[in-house]
């Protein structure tokens, strides 16, 4: 099954960037993959093309407009904060059961590869009780965990993986997306993660990454 939940160690870590690369890979091979970004905070309708959903739609070769974005991103909130807070500020809530139901419907209908991007890191609150991790547990999809190469990334990544595993979420792949000024080469971050039991770890854009994509 080529369905994955794309999460990460935090916000701005490259979940959308990695998911878009996967979509472009499939599209380049004539495979019409699909992606969802069901819940987004920091969404500006006037800048829909620059939103996560807009970037994913572009990678799928789809037109972007606020209306089209709504198809893959039904719950959009303006404030660029944790989705529970962004929803509250808008006088709304993130309707957890509806979000899960929306994803399940899309999963059941998909006869092409499907990616579901979370929001922020794996333990980001969706409402007063539930986090992204609860959403992942409800869907039961294998996870792609995107992490960085910054100083602190190793611990953040191991903590994220631990939090997922203890809840029964299968981590299919950890993707080290080391951008910017790095304290050590990304390969060294990967080696450290491997040594400490992170599982299957690849550096984004590496030969192993490409080989994995081809194997999917
Ligand atoms: N490998 C990379 N090379 C170049 N730019 C990158 C890379 N990874 C991420 N970026 C850029 O960094 C920014 C943050 O990445 P991205 O939007 O994918 O993060 P995210 O984890 O999806 O964030 P959010 O929590 O808001 O969903 C974007 O502008 C993206 O284009
Ligand atoms: C606005 C941002 N790009 C994401 N949509 C939301 C990130 C929430 C992070 C909350 C937290 O972990 O403290
Ligand atoms: Mg994103």
Tab-separated table of C-alpha atoms in Angstrom, residues 7-203:
chain	number	residue	atom	x	y	z
A	7	UNK	CA	4.691	14.040	9.967
A	8	UNK	CA	7.800	15.626	11.365
A	9	UNK	CA	9.685	16.753	14.394
A	10	UNK	CA	8.131	20.186	14.170
A	11	UNK	CA	6.873	22.928	11.944
A	12	UNK	CA	8.849	24.237	8.955
A	13	UNK	CA	10.948	21.089	8.916
A	14	UNK	CA	10.126	20.190	5.305
A	15	UNK	CA	7.042	17.924	5.424
A	16	UNK	CA	5.444	19.683	2.447
A	17	UNK	CA	8.767	19.877	0.616
A	18	UNK	CA	9.357	16.134	1.025
A	19	UNK	CA	5.740	15.229	0.171
A	20	UNK	CA	5.870	17.431	-2.951
A	21	UNK	CA	9.102	15.728	-4.035
A	22	UNK	CA	7.383	12.340	-3.693
A	23	UNK	CA	4.403	13.551	-5.736
A	24	UNK	CA	6.683	14.903	-8.469
A	25	UNK	CA	8.559	11.607	-8.502
A	26	UNK	CA	5.340	9.670	-9.080
A	27	UNK	CA	4.046	12.197	-11.596
A	28	UNK	CA	7.309	11.934	-13.522
A	29	UNK	CA	6.660	8.214	-13.838
A	30	UNK	CA	3.101	8.709	-15.009
A	31	UNK	CA	1.568	7.764	-11.636
A	32	UNK	CA	-1.253	10.071	-10.551
A	33	UNK	CA	-0.512	10.258	-6.833
A	34	UNK	CA	-2.706	12.317	-4.535
A	35	UNK	CA	-2.081	14.271	-1.327
A	36	UNK	CA	-4.173	15.801	1.426
A	37	UNK	CA	-3.378	18.547	3.898
A	38	UNK	CA	-6.608	18.269	5.841
A	39	UNK	CA	-5.840	20.804	8.587
A	40	UNK	CA	-3.819	23.980	8.025
A	41	UNK	CA	-3.164	26.981	10.222
A	42	UNK	CA	-1.592	30.173	8.904
A	43	UNK	CA	-3.689	29.882	5.739
A	44	UNK	CA	-4.275	33.046	3.697
A	45	UNK	CA	-6.854	32.653	0.881
A	46	UNK	CA	-5.123	35.369	-1.170
A	47	UNK	CA	-1.927	33.294	-1.077
A	48	UNK	CA	-3.476	29.874	-1.669
A	49	UNK	CA	-0.781	28.868	-4.178
A	50	UNK	CA	1.892	29.355	-1.525
A	51	UNK	CA	0.018	27.338	1.090
A	52	UNK	CA	0.931	23.729	1.813
A	53	UNK	CA	-2.104	22.538	-0.124
A	54	UNK	CA	-1.172	24.848	-3.003
A	55	UNK	CA	2.364	23.450	-3.130
A	56	UNK	CA	1.014	19.883	-3.032
A	57	UNK	CA	-1.533	20.618	-5.768
A	58	UNK	CA	1.179	22.128	-7.967
A	59	UNK	CA	3.306	19.005	-7.471
A	60	UNK	CA	0.287	16.970	-8.584
A	61	UNK	CA	-0.003	19.145	-11.682
A	62	UNK	CA	-3.290	20.653	-10.491
A	63	UNK	CA	-4.521	24.229	-10.728
A	64	UNK	CA	-4.601	26.110	-7.450
A	65	UNK	CA	-7.317	28.394	-6.158
A	66	UNK	CA	-8.908	28.805	-2.766
A	67	UNK	CA	-11.801	26.606	-3.945
A	68	UNK	CA	-9.535	23.818	-5.209
A	69	UNK	CA	-7.446	24.003	-2.045
A	70	UNK	CA	-10.642	23.373	-0.084
A	71	UNK	CA	-10.917	19.957	-1.729
A	72	UNK	CA	-7.707	18.666	-0.129
A	73	UNK	CA	-7.588	21.060	2.826
A	74	UNK	CA	-11.091	21.447	4.225
A	75	UNK	CA	-10.065	22.886	7.607
A	76	UNK	CA	-8.142	26.120	7.090
A	77	UNK	CA	-7.413	28.647	9.782
A	78	UNK	CA	-5.843	32.075	9.394
A	79	UNK	CA	-3.648	32.394	12.447
A	80	UNK	CA	-0.168	30.856	12.112
A	81	UNK	CA	-0.297	29.101	15.468
A	82	UNK	CA	-1.113	25.632	16.790
A	83	UNK	CA	-4.327	24.482	15.032
A	84	UNK	CA	-6.312	24.168	18.264
A	85	UNK	CA	-5.510	27.796	19.082
A	86	UNK	CA	-5.997	29.004	15.515
A	87	UNK	CA	-9.423	27.365	15.492
A	88	UNK	CA	-10.367	28.849	18.857
A	89	UNK	CA	-9.345	32.329	17.716
A	90	UNK	CA	-11.667	31.877	14.747
A	91	UNK	CA	-14.506	30.779	17.044
A	92	UNK	CA	-14.259	27.246	15.726
A	93	UNK	CA	-12.811	23.860	16.674
A	94	UNK	CA	-10.907	21.256	14.696
A	95	UNK	CA	-13.605	18.558	14.412
A	96	UNK	CA	-11.401	15.544	15.103
A	97	UNK	CA	-13.927	12.868	14.120
A	98	UNK	CA	-14.767	14.640	10.867
A	99	UNK	CA	-11.087	15.013	10.009
A	100	UNK	CA	-10.547	11.287	10.583
A	101	UNK	CA	-13.672	10.428	8.581
A	102	UNK	CA	-12.562	12.655	5.679
A	103	UNK	CA	-9.159	10.920	5.595
A	104	UNK	CA	-10.670	7.437	5.835
A	105	UNK	CA	-12.984	8.171	2.907
A	106	UNK	CA	-10.066	9.401	0.799
A	107	UNK	CA	-7.946	6.402	1.819
A	108	UNK	CA	-10.691	3.966	0.888
A	109	UNK	CA	-11.307	5.642	-2.477
A	110	UNK	CA	-7.650	6.030	-3.468
A	111	UNK	CA	-6.368	3.644	-6.095
A	112	UNK	CA	-3.208	5.746	-6.450
A	113	UNK	CA	-0.455	6.574	-3.931
A	114	UNK	CA	-1.790	8.848	-1.207
A	115	UNK	CA	0.053	11.139	1.200
A	116	UNK	CA	-1.616	12.823	4.151
A	117	UNK	CA	0.372	15.685	5.627
A	118	UNK	CA	-0.167	16.462	9.285
A	119	UNK	CA	0.250	19.884	10.821
A	120	UNK	CA	3.411	20.890	12.680
A	121	UNK	CA	5.035	18.092	14.663
A	122	UNK	CA	3.548	14.784	15.759
A	123	UNK	CA	2.435	16.045	19.164
A	124	UNK	CA	0.757	19.247	18.027
A	125	UNK	CA	-2.662	19.664	19.656
A	126	UNK	CA	-5.708	19.501	17.403
A	127	UNK	CA	-8.185	20.206	20.158
A	128	UNK	CA	-8.209	20.186	23.945
A	129	UNK	CA	-7.597	16.440	24.143
A	130	UNK	CA	-6.266	15.167	20.855
A	131	UNK	CA	-2.968	15.626	19.057
A	132	UNK	CA	-1.739	14.817	15.563
A	133	UNK	CA	-0.530	11.512	17.014
A	134	UNK	CA	-4.115	10.546	17.902
A	135	UNK	CA	-5.107	11.337	14.314
A	136	UNK	CA	-2.294	9.087	13.074
A	137	UNK	CA	-3.357	6.271	15.402
A	138	UNK	CA	-6.949	6.575	14.160
A	139	UNK	CA	-5.853	6.261	10.523
A	140	UNK	CA	-3.298	3.492	11.076
A	141	UNK	CA	-1.093	4.612	8.191
A	142	UNK	CA	2.676	4.079	8.239
A	143	UNK	CA	4.439	7.336	9.012
A	144	UNK	CA	7.127	9.245	7.210
A	145	UNK	CA	8.925	11.344	9.817
A	146	UNK	CA	10.724	14.371	8.423
A	147	UNK	CA	13.502	15.724	10.598
A	148	UNK	CA	16.265	18.289	10.327
A	149	UNK	CA	20.005	18.397	10.678
A	150	UNK	CA	20.210	21.391	13.027
A	151	UNK	CA	21.796	21.156	16.450
A	152	UNK	CA	19.108	19.440	18.537
A	153	UNK	CA	17.586	17.488	15.683
A	154	UNK	CA	18.826	14.111	16.894
A	155	UNK	CA	17.073	14.321	20.233
A	156	UNK	CA	13.918	15.845	18.697
A	157	UNK	CA	13.819	13.017	16.174
A	158	UNK	CA	14.379	10.202	18.676
A	159	UNK	CA	11.687	11.688	20.940
A	160	UNK	CA	9.238	11.909	18.053
A	161	UNK	CA	9.888	8.321	16.989
A	162	UNK	CA	9.529	7.116	20.570
A	163	UNK	CA	6.216	8.961	20.958
A	164	UNK	CA	4.886	7.366	17.785
A	165	UNK	CA	6.090	3.857	18.533
A	166	UNK	CA	4.660	3.803	22.033
A	167	UNK	CA	1.262	4.608	20.505
A	168	UNK	CA	1.633	1.808	17.957
A	169	UNK	CA	2.346	3.964	14.911
A	170	UNK	CA	4.671	2.266	12.443
A	171	UNK	CA	7.462	4.556	11.285
A	172	UNK	CA	8.126	3.563	7.675
A	173	UNK	CA	10.896	6.043	7.012
A	174	UNK	CA	12.765	8.845	8.732
A	175	UNK	CA	13.845	11.500	6.228
A	176	UNK	CA	16.690	13.795	7.247
A	177	UNK	CA	16.043	17.093	5.500
A	178	UNK	CA	19.133	19.009	6.547
A	179	UNK	CA	19.027	22.525	5.155
A	180	UNK	CA	20.835	25.696	6.141
A	181	UNK	CA	23.822	25.978	8.384
A	182	UNK	CA	24.453	22.502	9.792
A	183	UNK	CA	26.693	21.652	12.759
A	184	UNK	CA	27.652	18.298	11.190
A	185	UNK	CA	27.061	16.770	7.753
A	186	UNK	CA	23.579	15.270	7.338
A	187	UNK	CA	25.204	11.856	6.923
A	188	UNK	CA	26.525	12.133	10.498
A	189	UNK	CA	23.027	12.948	11.779
A	190	UNK	CA	21.714	9.926	9.889
A	191	UNK	CA	24.429	7.675	11.375
A	192	UNK	CA	23.612	8.870	14.901
A	193	UNK	CA	19.904	8.204	14.375
A	194	UNK	CA	20.655	4.728	13.035
A	195	UNK	CA	22.953	3.926	15.970
A	196	UNK	CA	20.230	4.944	18.397
A	197	UNK	CA	17.498	2.807	16.912
A	198	UNK	CA	15.595	5.302	14.766
A	199	UNK	CA	14.899	2.565	12.229
A	200	UNK	CA	14.983	3.211	8.520
A	201	UNK	CA	16.663	6.595	7.992
A	202	UNK	CA	17.499	8.260	4.679
A	203	UNK	CA	18.893	11.643	3.789
